[in-house]
Amino acid sequence: AINTGKTVHFEEYYESLKVWFEISAYPSENGLSIYFKDITYRKNSEEKLKQSNERFEKVSEATNDAIWDWDIINNKVYLGKGYKTLFGYDIHPEENNMHQWAEKIHPGEKDLVNKSLNQALRNHRIKNWDTEYRYLKKDGTYSYVIDRGVIIRNNKGEAIRMVGAMNDISYRKETEEYLKQLNHELEKHSRELEISNKELE
């Protein structure tokens, strides 16, 4: 600062005090003015957030579910690696938002899903949300998913963040459809058998 005549800002940790300081040095004709600001709380919060994000990423890697974290205030969405695994889309953190998610919901279910989500967000007493719908994959087909989320609110009850996971339940849906069809066929054969027996009588 003295050599260049320009103000200098930097952060430094003082081991003896266990304190982080933000230091600003202001040069002048009479010397140097130095301003110390205790930023320990901020640095500790940043470290906790970093550790939390690292845990979140590890959980994302450990599951096949598409884990998501929605910053409602800034409309930014973090997507875990399971999102690409399940649906085939590349993940671009700087581009992810809720609009991109909503436009991939099956047209026949989009309004119901959006209505369900908005109702949950507006109701201060609701902490959890879940729904089932079809979601468009990169290959043009749809997966049946169950989507579950936890709503995080501020002290006014306003939703500020939501964390959740999308689970592909296509296999379960296909099994349910197969069983439904099988029951239909059995009922049909049963009726035909009853008619045949009556005719024999």
PDB file of C-alpha atoms in Angstrom:
ATOM      1  CA  ALA A   1       0.000   0.000   0.000  1.00  0.00           C
ATOM      2  CA  ILE A   2       2.849   2.346   0.833  1.00  0.00           C
ATOM      3  CA  ASN A   3       4.820   1.494  -2.289  1.00  0.00           C
ATOM      4  CA  THR A   4       1.883   1.796  -4.701  1.00  0.00           C
ATOM      5  CA  GLY A   5      -0.148   4.466  -2.977  1.00  0.00           C
ATOM      6  CA  LYS A   6      -3.229   2.291  -3.446  1.00  0.00           C
ATOM      7  CA  THR A   7      -5.615   0.883  -0.850  1.00  0.00           C
ATOM      8  CA  VAL A   8      -5.048  -2.798  -0.082  1.00  0.00           C
ATOM      9  CA  HIS A   9      -7.582  -5.304   1.310  1.00  0.00           C
ATOM     10  CA  PHE A  10      -6.748  -8.787   2.570  1.00  0.00           C
ATOM     11  CA  GLU A  11      -7.842 -11.425   5.075  1.00  0.00           C
ATOM     12  CA  GLU A  12      -5.615 -13.011   7.683  1.00  0.00           C
ATOM     13  CA  TYR A  13      -6.004 -15.569  10.451  1.00  0.00           C
ATOM     14  CA  TYR A  14      -4.332 -14.787  13.774  1.00  0.00           C
ATOM     15  CA  GLU A  15      -3.537 -18.094  15.460  1.00  0.00           C
ATOM     16  CA  SER A  16      -2.813 -16.584  18.863  1.00  0.00           C
ATOM     17  CA  LEU A  17      -6.263 -14.981  19.017  1.00  0.00           C
ATOM     18  CA  LYS A  18      -8.115 -17.655  17.018  1.00  0.00           C
ATOM     19  CA  VAL A  19      -9.627 -14.806  15.037  1.00  0.00           C
ATOM     20  CA  TRP A  20     -10.029 -13.968  11.342  1.00  0.00           C
ATOM     21  CA  PHE A  21      -9.573 -10.309  10.368  1.00  0.00           C
ATOM     22  CA  GLU A  22     -10.371  -8.423   7.206  1.00  0.00           C
ATOM     23  CA  ILE A  23      -7.659  -5.798   6.953  1.00  0.00           C
ATOM     24  CA  SER A  24      -7.755  -2.635   4.892  1.00  0.00           C
ATOM     25  CA  ALA A  25      -4.678  -0.433   4.541  1.00  0.00           C
ATOM     26  CA  TYR A  26      -5.258   3.161   3.371  1.00  0.00           C
ATOM     27  CA  PRO A  27      -2.120   5.115   2.353  1.00  0.00           C
ATOM     28  CA  SER A  28      -1.999   8.875   2.757  1.00  0.00           C
ATOM     29  CA  GLU A  29       0.547  11.690   2.736  1.00  0.00           C
ATOM     30  CA  ASN A  30       0.959  11.274   6.495  1.00  0.00           C
ATOM     31  CA  GLY A  31       1.485   7.519   6.475  1.00  0.00           C
ATOM     32  CA  LEU A  32      -0.854   4.545   6.597  1.00  0.00           C
ATOM     33  CA  SER A  33      -4.263   4.021   8.193  1.00  0.00           C
ATOM     34  CA  ILE A  34      -5.153   0.394   8.920  1.00  0.00           C
ATOM     35  CA  TYR A  35      -8.660  -0.857   9.615  1.00  0.00           C
ATOM     36  CA  PHE A  36      -9.260  -4.269  11.233  1.00  0.00           C
ATOM     37  CA  LYS A  37     -12.650  -5.978  10.992  1.00  0.00           C
ATOM     38  CA  ASP A  38     -13.403  -9.226  12.848  1.00  0.00           C
ATOM     39  CA  ILE A  39     -14.846 -11.645  10.256  1.00  0.00           C
ATOM     40  CA  THR A  40     -14.506 -14.845  12.307  1.00  0.00           C
ATOM     41  CA  TYR A  41     -18.246 -15.535  12.286  1.00  0.00           C
ATOM     42  CA  ARG A  42     -18.426 -15.141   8.506  1.00  0.00           C
ATOM     43  CA  LYS A  43     -15.410 -17.385   7.918  1.00  0.00           C
ATOM     44  CA  ASN A  44     -16.780 -20.058  10.244  1.00  0.00           C
ATOM     45  CA  SER A  45     -20.151 -19.883   8.456  1.00  0.00           C
ATOM     46  CA  GLU A  46     -18.418 -20.223   5.091  1.00  0.00           C
ATOM     47  CA  GLU A  47     -16.523 -23.269   6.333  1.00  0.00           C
ATOM     48  CA  LYS A  48     -19.705 -24.882   7.660  1.00  0.00           C
ATOM     49  CA  LEU A  49     -21.438 -24.190   4.344  1.00  0.00           C
ATOM     50  CA  LYS A  50     -18.501 -25.701   2.458  1.00  0.00           C
ATOM     51  CA  GLN A  51     -18.622 -28.841   4.620  1.00  0.00           C
ATOM     52  CA  SER A  52     -22.403 -29.036   4.173  1.00  0.00           C
ATOM     53  CA  ASN A  53     -22.068 -28.769   0.394  1.00  0.00           C
ATOM     54  CA  GLU A  54     -19.373 -31.454   0.381  1.00  0.00           C
ATOM     55  CA  ARG A  55     -21.648 -33.802   2.349  1.00  0.00           C
ATOM     56  CA  PHE A  56     -24.497 -33.007  -0.034  1.00  0.00           C
ATOM     57  CA  GLU A  57     -22.301 -33.864  -3.028  1.00  0.00           C
ATOM     58  CA  LYS A  58     -21.181 -37.148  -1.440  1.00  0.00           C
ATOM     59  CA  VAL A  59     -24.784 -38.132  -0.753  1.00  0.00           C
ATOM     60  CA  SER A  60     -25.598 -37.275  -4.384  1.00  0.00           C
ATOM     61  CA  GLU A  61     -22.844 -39.610  -5.556  1.00  0.00           C
ATOM     62  CA  ALA A  62     -23.970 -42.414  -3.239  1.00  0.00           C
ATOM     63  CA  THR A  63     -27.544 -42.634  -4.534  1.00  0.00           C
ATOM     64  CA  ASN A  64     -29.215 -43.175  -7.889  1.00  0.00           C
ATOM     65  CA  ASP A  65     -31.863 -40.599  -7.044  1.00  0.00           C
ATOM     66  CA  ALA A  66     -31.749 -37.162  -8.659  1.00  0.00           C
ATOM     67  CA  ILE A  67     -31.042 -35.005  -5.622  1.00  0.00           C
ATOM     68  CA  TRP A  68     -31.824 -31.306  -5.979  1.00  0.00           C
ATOM     69  CA  ASP A  69     -31.392 -28.142  -3.931  1.00  0.00           C
ATOM     70  CA  TRP A  70     -33.534 -25.142  -4.920  1.00  0.00           C
ATOM     71  CA  ASP A  71     -32.508 -21.638  -3.834  1.00  0.00           C
ATOM     72  CA  ILE A  72     -36.000 -20.121  -4.076  1.00  0.00           C
ATOM     73  CA  ILE A  73     -34.886 -16.524  -3.542  1.00  0.00           C
ATOM     74  CA  ASN A  74     -32.467 -16.553  -6.489  1.00  0.00           C
ATOM     75  CA  ASN A  75     -34.263 -19.292  -8.481  1.00  0.00           C
ATOM     76  CA  LYS A  76     -31.131 -21.410  -8.759  1.00  0.00           C
ATOM     77  CA  VAL A  77     -31.174 -25.202  -8.636  1.00  0.00           C
ATOM     78  CA  TYR A  78     -28.288 -27.505  -7.763  1.00  0.00           C
ATOM     79  CA  LEU A  79     -28.654 -30.965  -9.306  1.00  0.00           C
ATOM     80  CA  GLY A  80     -26.791 -34.055  -8.121  1.00  0.00           C
ATOM     81  CA  LYS A  81     -25.119 -36.486 -10.516  1.00  0.00           C
ATOM     82  CA  GLY A  82     -28.119 -38.813 -10.315  1.00  0.00           C
ATOM     83  CA  TYR A  83     -30.013 -36.342 -12.509  1.00  0.00           C
ATOM     84  CA  LYS A  84     -27.842 -37.165 -15.504  1.00  0.00           C
ATOM     85  CA  THR A  85     -27.871 -40.872 -14.643  1.00  0.00           C
ATOM     86  CA  LEU A  86     -31.680 -41.026 -14.571  1.00  0.00           C
ATOM     87  CA  PHE A  87     -32.606 -38.610 -17.333  1.00  0.00           C
ATOM     88  CA  GLY A  88     -29.506 -38.233 -19.519  1.00  0.00           C
ATOM     89  CA  TYR A  89     -29.160 -34.450 -19.360  1.00  0.00           C
ATOM     90  CA  ASP A  90     -25.812 -32.744 -18.838  1.00  0.00           C
ATOM     91  CA  ILE A  91     -25.694 -30.613 -15.709  1.00  0.00           C
ATOM     92  CA  HIS A  92     -24.848 -26.906 -16.083  1.00  0.00           C
ATOM     93  CA  PRO A  93     -24.992 -25.339 -12.587  1.00  0.00           C
ATOM     94  CA  GLU A  94     -25.050 -21.773 -13.879  1.00  0.00           C
ATOM     95  CA  GLU A  95     -28.107 -22.475 -16.057  1.00  0.00           C
ATOM     96  CA  ASN A  96     -30.246 -24.658 -13.782  1.00  0.00           C
ATOM     97  CA  ASN A  97     -33.524 -23.142 -12.589  1.00  0.00           C
ATOM     98  CA  MET A  98     -37.084 -24.220 -11.870  1.00  0.00           C
ATOM     99  CA  HIS A  99     -38.317 -23.226 -15.329  1.00  0.00           C
ATOM    100  CA  GLN A 100     -36.051 -25.838 -16.915  1.00  0.00           C
ATOM    101  CA  TRP A 101     -37.385 -28.458 -14.507  1.00  0.00           C
ATOM    102  CA  ALA A 102     -41.045 -27.535 -15.102  1.00  0.00           C
ATOM    103  CA  GLU A 103     -40.826 -27.588 -18.898  1.00  0.00           C
ATOM    104  CA  LYS A 104     -39.851 -31.304 -18.809  1.00  0.00           C
ATOM    105  CA  ILE A 105     -42.950 -32.388 -16.883  1.00  0.00           C
ATOM    106  CA  HIS A 106     -45.490 -34.251 -19.029  1.00  0.00           C
ATOM    107  CA  PRO A 107     -47.931 -31.667 -20.491  1.00  0.00           C
ATOM    108  CA  GLY A 108     -50.907 -33.552 -19.092  1.00  0.00           C
ATOM    109  CA  GLU A 109     -49.565 -33.291 -15.538  1.00  0.00           C
ATOM    110  CA  LYS A 110     -47.649 -29.987 -15.511  1.00  0.00           C
ATOM    111  CA  ASP A 111     -50.485 -27.798 -14.188  1.00  0.00           C
ATOM    112  CA  LEU A 112     -51.334 -30.231 -11.374  1.00  0.00           C
ATOM    113  CA  VAL A 113     -47.691 -30.534 -10.282  1.00  0.00           C
ATOM    114  CA  ASN A 114     -47.118 -26.763 -10.334  1.00  0.00           C
ATOM    115  CA  LYS A 115     -50.360 -26.151  -8.434  1.00  0.00           C
ATOM    116  CA  SER A 116     -49.405 -28.732  -5.813  1.00  0.00           C
ATOM    117  CA  LEU A 117     -45.943 -27.207  -5.357  1.00  0.00           C
ATOM    118  CA  ASN A 118     -47.193 -23.610  -5.145  1.00  0.00           C
ATOM    119  CA  GLN A 119     -49.855 -24.543  -2.586  1.00  0.00           C
ATOM    120  CA  ALA A 120     -47.211 -26.226  -0.421  1.00  0.00           C
ATOM    121  CA  LEU A 121     -44.889 -23.216  -0.638  1.00  0.00           C
ATOM    122  CA  ARG A 122     -47.639 -20.727   0.280  1.00  0.00           C
ATOM    123  CA  ASN A 123     -48.913 -22.720   3.268  1.00  0.00           C
ATOM    124  CA  HIS A 124     -46.616 -21.824   6.188  1.00  0.00           C
ATOM    125  CA  ARG A 125     -47.552 -25.004   8.054  1.00  0.00           C
ATOM    126  CA  ILE A 126     -46.368 -27.354   5.321  1.00  0.00           C
ATOM    127  CA  LYS A 127     -42.797 -28.632   5.602  1.00  0.00           C
ATOM    128  CA  ASN A 128     -42.848 -31.566   3.189  1.00  0.00           C
ATOM    129  CA  TRP A 129     -44.070 -31.962  -0.393  1.00  0.00           C
ATOM    130  CA  ASP A 130     -44.335 -35.000  -2.642  1.00  0.00           C
ATOM    131  CA  THR A 131     -46.049 -35.926  -5.882  1.00  0.00           C
ATOM    132  CA  GLU A 132     -45.838 -38.378  -8.778  1.00  0.00           C
ATOM    133  CA  TYR A 133     -45.607 -37.402 -12.433  1.00  0.00           C
ATOM    134  CA  ARG A 134     -43.952 -38.222 -15.752  1.00  0.00           C
ATOM    135  CA  TYR A 135     -40.648 -36.521 -16.567  1.00  0.00           C
ATOM    136  CA  LEU A 136     -39.130 -36.142 -20.031  1.00  0.00           C
ATOM    137  CA  LYS A 137     -35.772 -37.842 -20.600  1.00  0.00           C
ATOM    138  CA  LYS A 138     -33.148 -36.718 -23.079  1.00  0.00           C
ATOM    139  CA  ASP A 139     -33.983 -39.663 -25.376  1.00  0.00           C
ATOM    140  CA  GLY A 140     -37.567 -38.393 -25.745  1.00  0.00           C
ATOM    141  CA  THR A 141     -39.239 -40.988 -23.506  1.00  0.00           C
ATOM    142  CA  TYR A 142     -40.874 -40.330 -20.147  1.00  0.00           C
ATOM    143  CA  SER A 143     -39.980 -41.732 -16.747  1.00  0.00           C
ATOM    144  CA  TYR A 144     -42.487 -42.044 -13.936  1.00  0.00           C
ATOM    145  CA  VAL A 145     -40.993 -40.307 -10.902  1.00  0.00           C
ATOM    146  CA  ILE A 146     -41.916 -39.645  -7.317  1.00  0.00           C
ATOM    147  CA  ASP A 147     -40.572 -36.271  -6.239  1.00  0.00           C
ATOM    148  CA  ARG A 148     -40.155 -35.455  -2.547  1.00  0.00           C
ATOM    149  CA  GLY A 149     -38.926 -32.213  -0.998  1.00  0.00           C
ATOM    150  CA  VAL A 150     -38.389 -30.525   2.359  1.00  0.00           C
ATOM    151  CA  ILE A 151     -39.303 -26.825   2.528  1.00  0.00           C
ATOM    152  CA  ILE A 152     -36.977 -24.530   4.491  1.00  0.00           C
ATOM    153  CA  ARG A 153     -38.581 -21.306   5.717  1.00  0.00           C
ATOM    154  CA  ASN A 154     -37.359 -18.064   7.291  1.00  0.00           C
ATOM    155  CA  ASN A 155     -38.630 -16.755  10.639  1.00  0.00           C
ATOM    156  CA  LYS A 156     -41.648 -15.243   8.833  1.00  0.00           C
ATOM    157  CA  GLY A 157     -42.638 -18.645   7.475  1.00  0.00           C
ATOM    158  CA  GLU A 158     -41.697 -17.741   3.904  1.00  0.00           C
ATOM    159  CA  ALA A 159     -40.183 -20.517   1.791  1.00  0.00           C
ATOM    160  CA  ILE A 160     -36.565 -19.662   0.971  1.00  0.00           C
ATOM    161  CA  ARG A 161     -35.077 -23.027   0.052  1.00  0.00           C
ATOM    162  CA  MET A 162     -36.177 -26.532  -0.801  1.00  0.00           C
ATOM    163  CA  VAL A 163     -34.164 -29.744  -0.856  1.00  0.00           C
ATOM    164  CA  GLY A 164     -35.386 -33.005  -2.278  1.00  0.00           C
ATOM    165  CA  ALA A 165     -34.945 -36.005  -4.562  1.00  0.00           C
ATOM    166  CA  MET A 166     -36.578 -37.465  -7.661  1.00  0.00           C
ATOM    167  CA  ASN A 167     -36.851 -41.245  -7.694  1.00  0.00           C
ATOM    168  CA  ASP A 168     -37.552 -43.178 -10.910  1.00  0.00           C
ATOM    169  CA  ILE A 169     -40.540 -45.461 -10.267  1.00  0.00           C
ATOM    170  CA  SER A 170     -41.113 -46.490 -13.903  1.00  0.00           C
ATOM    171  CA  TYR A 171     -40.533 -50.163 -13.083  1.00  0.00           C
ATOM    172  CA  ARG A 172     -43.146 -50.032 -10.307  1.00  0.00           C
ATOM    173  CA  LYS A 173     -45.627 -48.297 -12.595  1.00  0.00           C
ATOM    174  CA  GLU A 174     -45.022 -50.833 -15.363  1.00  0.00           C
ATOM    175  CA  THR A 175     -45.567 -53.663 -12.870  1.00  0.00           C
ATOM    176  CA  GLU A 176     -48.794 -52.062 -11.636  1.00  0.00           C
ATOM    177  CA  GLU A 177     -49.994 -51.671 -15.227  1.00  0.00           C
ATOM    178  CA  TYR A 178     -49.100 -55.302 -15.992  1.00  0.00           C
ATOM    179  CA  LEU A 179     -50.984 -56.540 -12.914  1.00  0.00           C
ATOM    180  CA  LYS A 180     -53.971 -54.369 -13.800  1.00  0.00           C
ATOM    181  CA  GLN A 181     -54.007 -55.807 -17.318  1.00  0.00           C
ATOM    182  CA  LEU A 182     -53.599 -59.336 -15.959  1.00  0.00           C
ATOM    183  CA  ASN A 183     -56.539 -58.861 -13.571  1.00  0.00           C
ATOM    184  CA  HIS A 184     -58.611 -57.532 -16.444  1.00  0.00           C
ATOM    185  CA  GLU A 185     -57.797 -60.618 -18.531  1.00  0.00           C
ATOM    186  CA  LEU A 186     -58.588 -62.952 -15.615  1.00  0.00           C
ATOM    187  CA  GLU A 187     -61.933 -61.253 -15.026  1.00  0.00           C
ATOM    188  CA  LYS A 188     -62.704 -61.509 -18.727  1.00  0.00           C
ATOM    189  CA  HIS A 189     -61.875 -65.250 -18.810  1.00  0.00           C
ATOM    190  CA  SER A 190     -63.851 -65.790 -15.615  1.00  0.00           C
ATOM    191  CA  ARG A 191     -66.952 -64.189 -17.155  1.00  0.00           C
ATOM    192  CA  GLU A 192     -66.508 -66.219 -20.341  1.00  0.00           C
ATOM    193  CA  LEU A 193     -66.199 -69.372 -18.258  1.00  0.00           C
ATOM    194  CA  GLU A 194     -69.392 -68.560 -16.333  1.00  0.00           C
ATOM    195  CA  ILE A 195     -71.280 -67.999 -19.587  1.00  0.00           C
ATOM    196  CA  SER A 196     -69.915 -71.238 -21.010  1.00  0.00           C
ATOM    197  CA  ASN A 197     -70.971 -73.185 -17.904  1.00  0.00           C
ATOM    198  CA  LYS A 198     -74.470 -71.740 -18.026  1.00  0.00           C
ATOM    199  CA  GLU A 199     -74.780 -72.734 -21.671  1.00  0.00           C
ATOM    200  CA  LEU A 200     -73.757 -76.281 -20.799  1.00  0.00           C
ATOM    201  CA  GLU A 201     -76.416 -76.430 -18.103  1.00  0.00           C
TER     202      GLU A 201
END
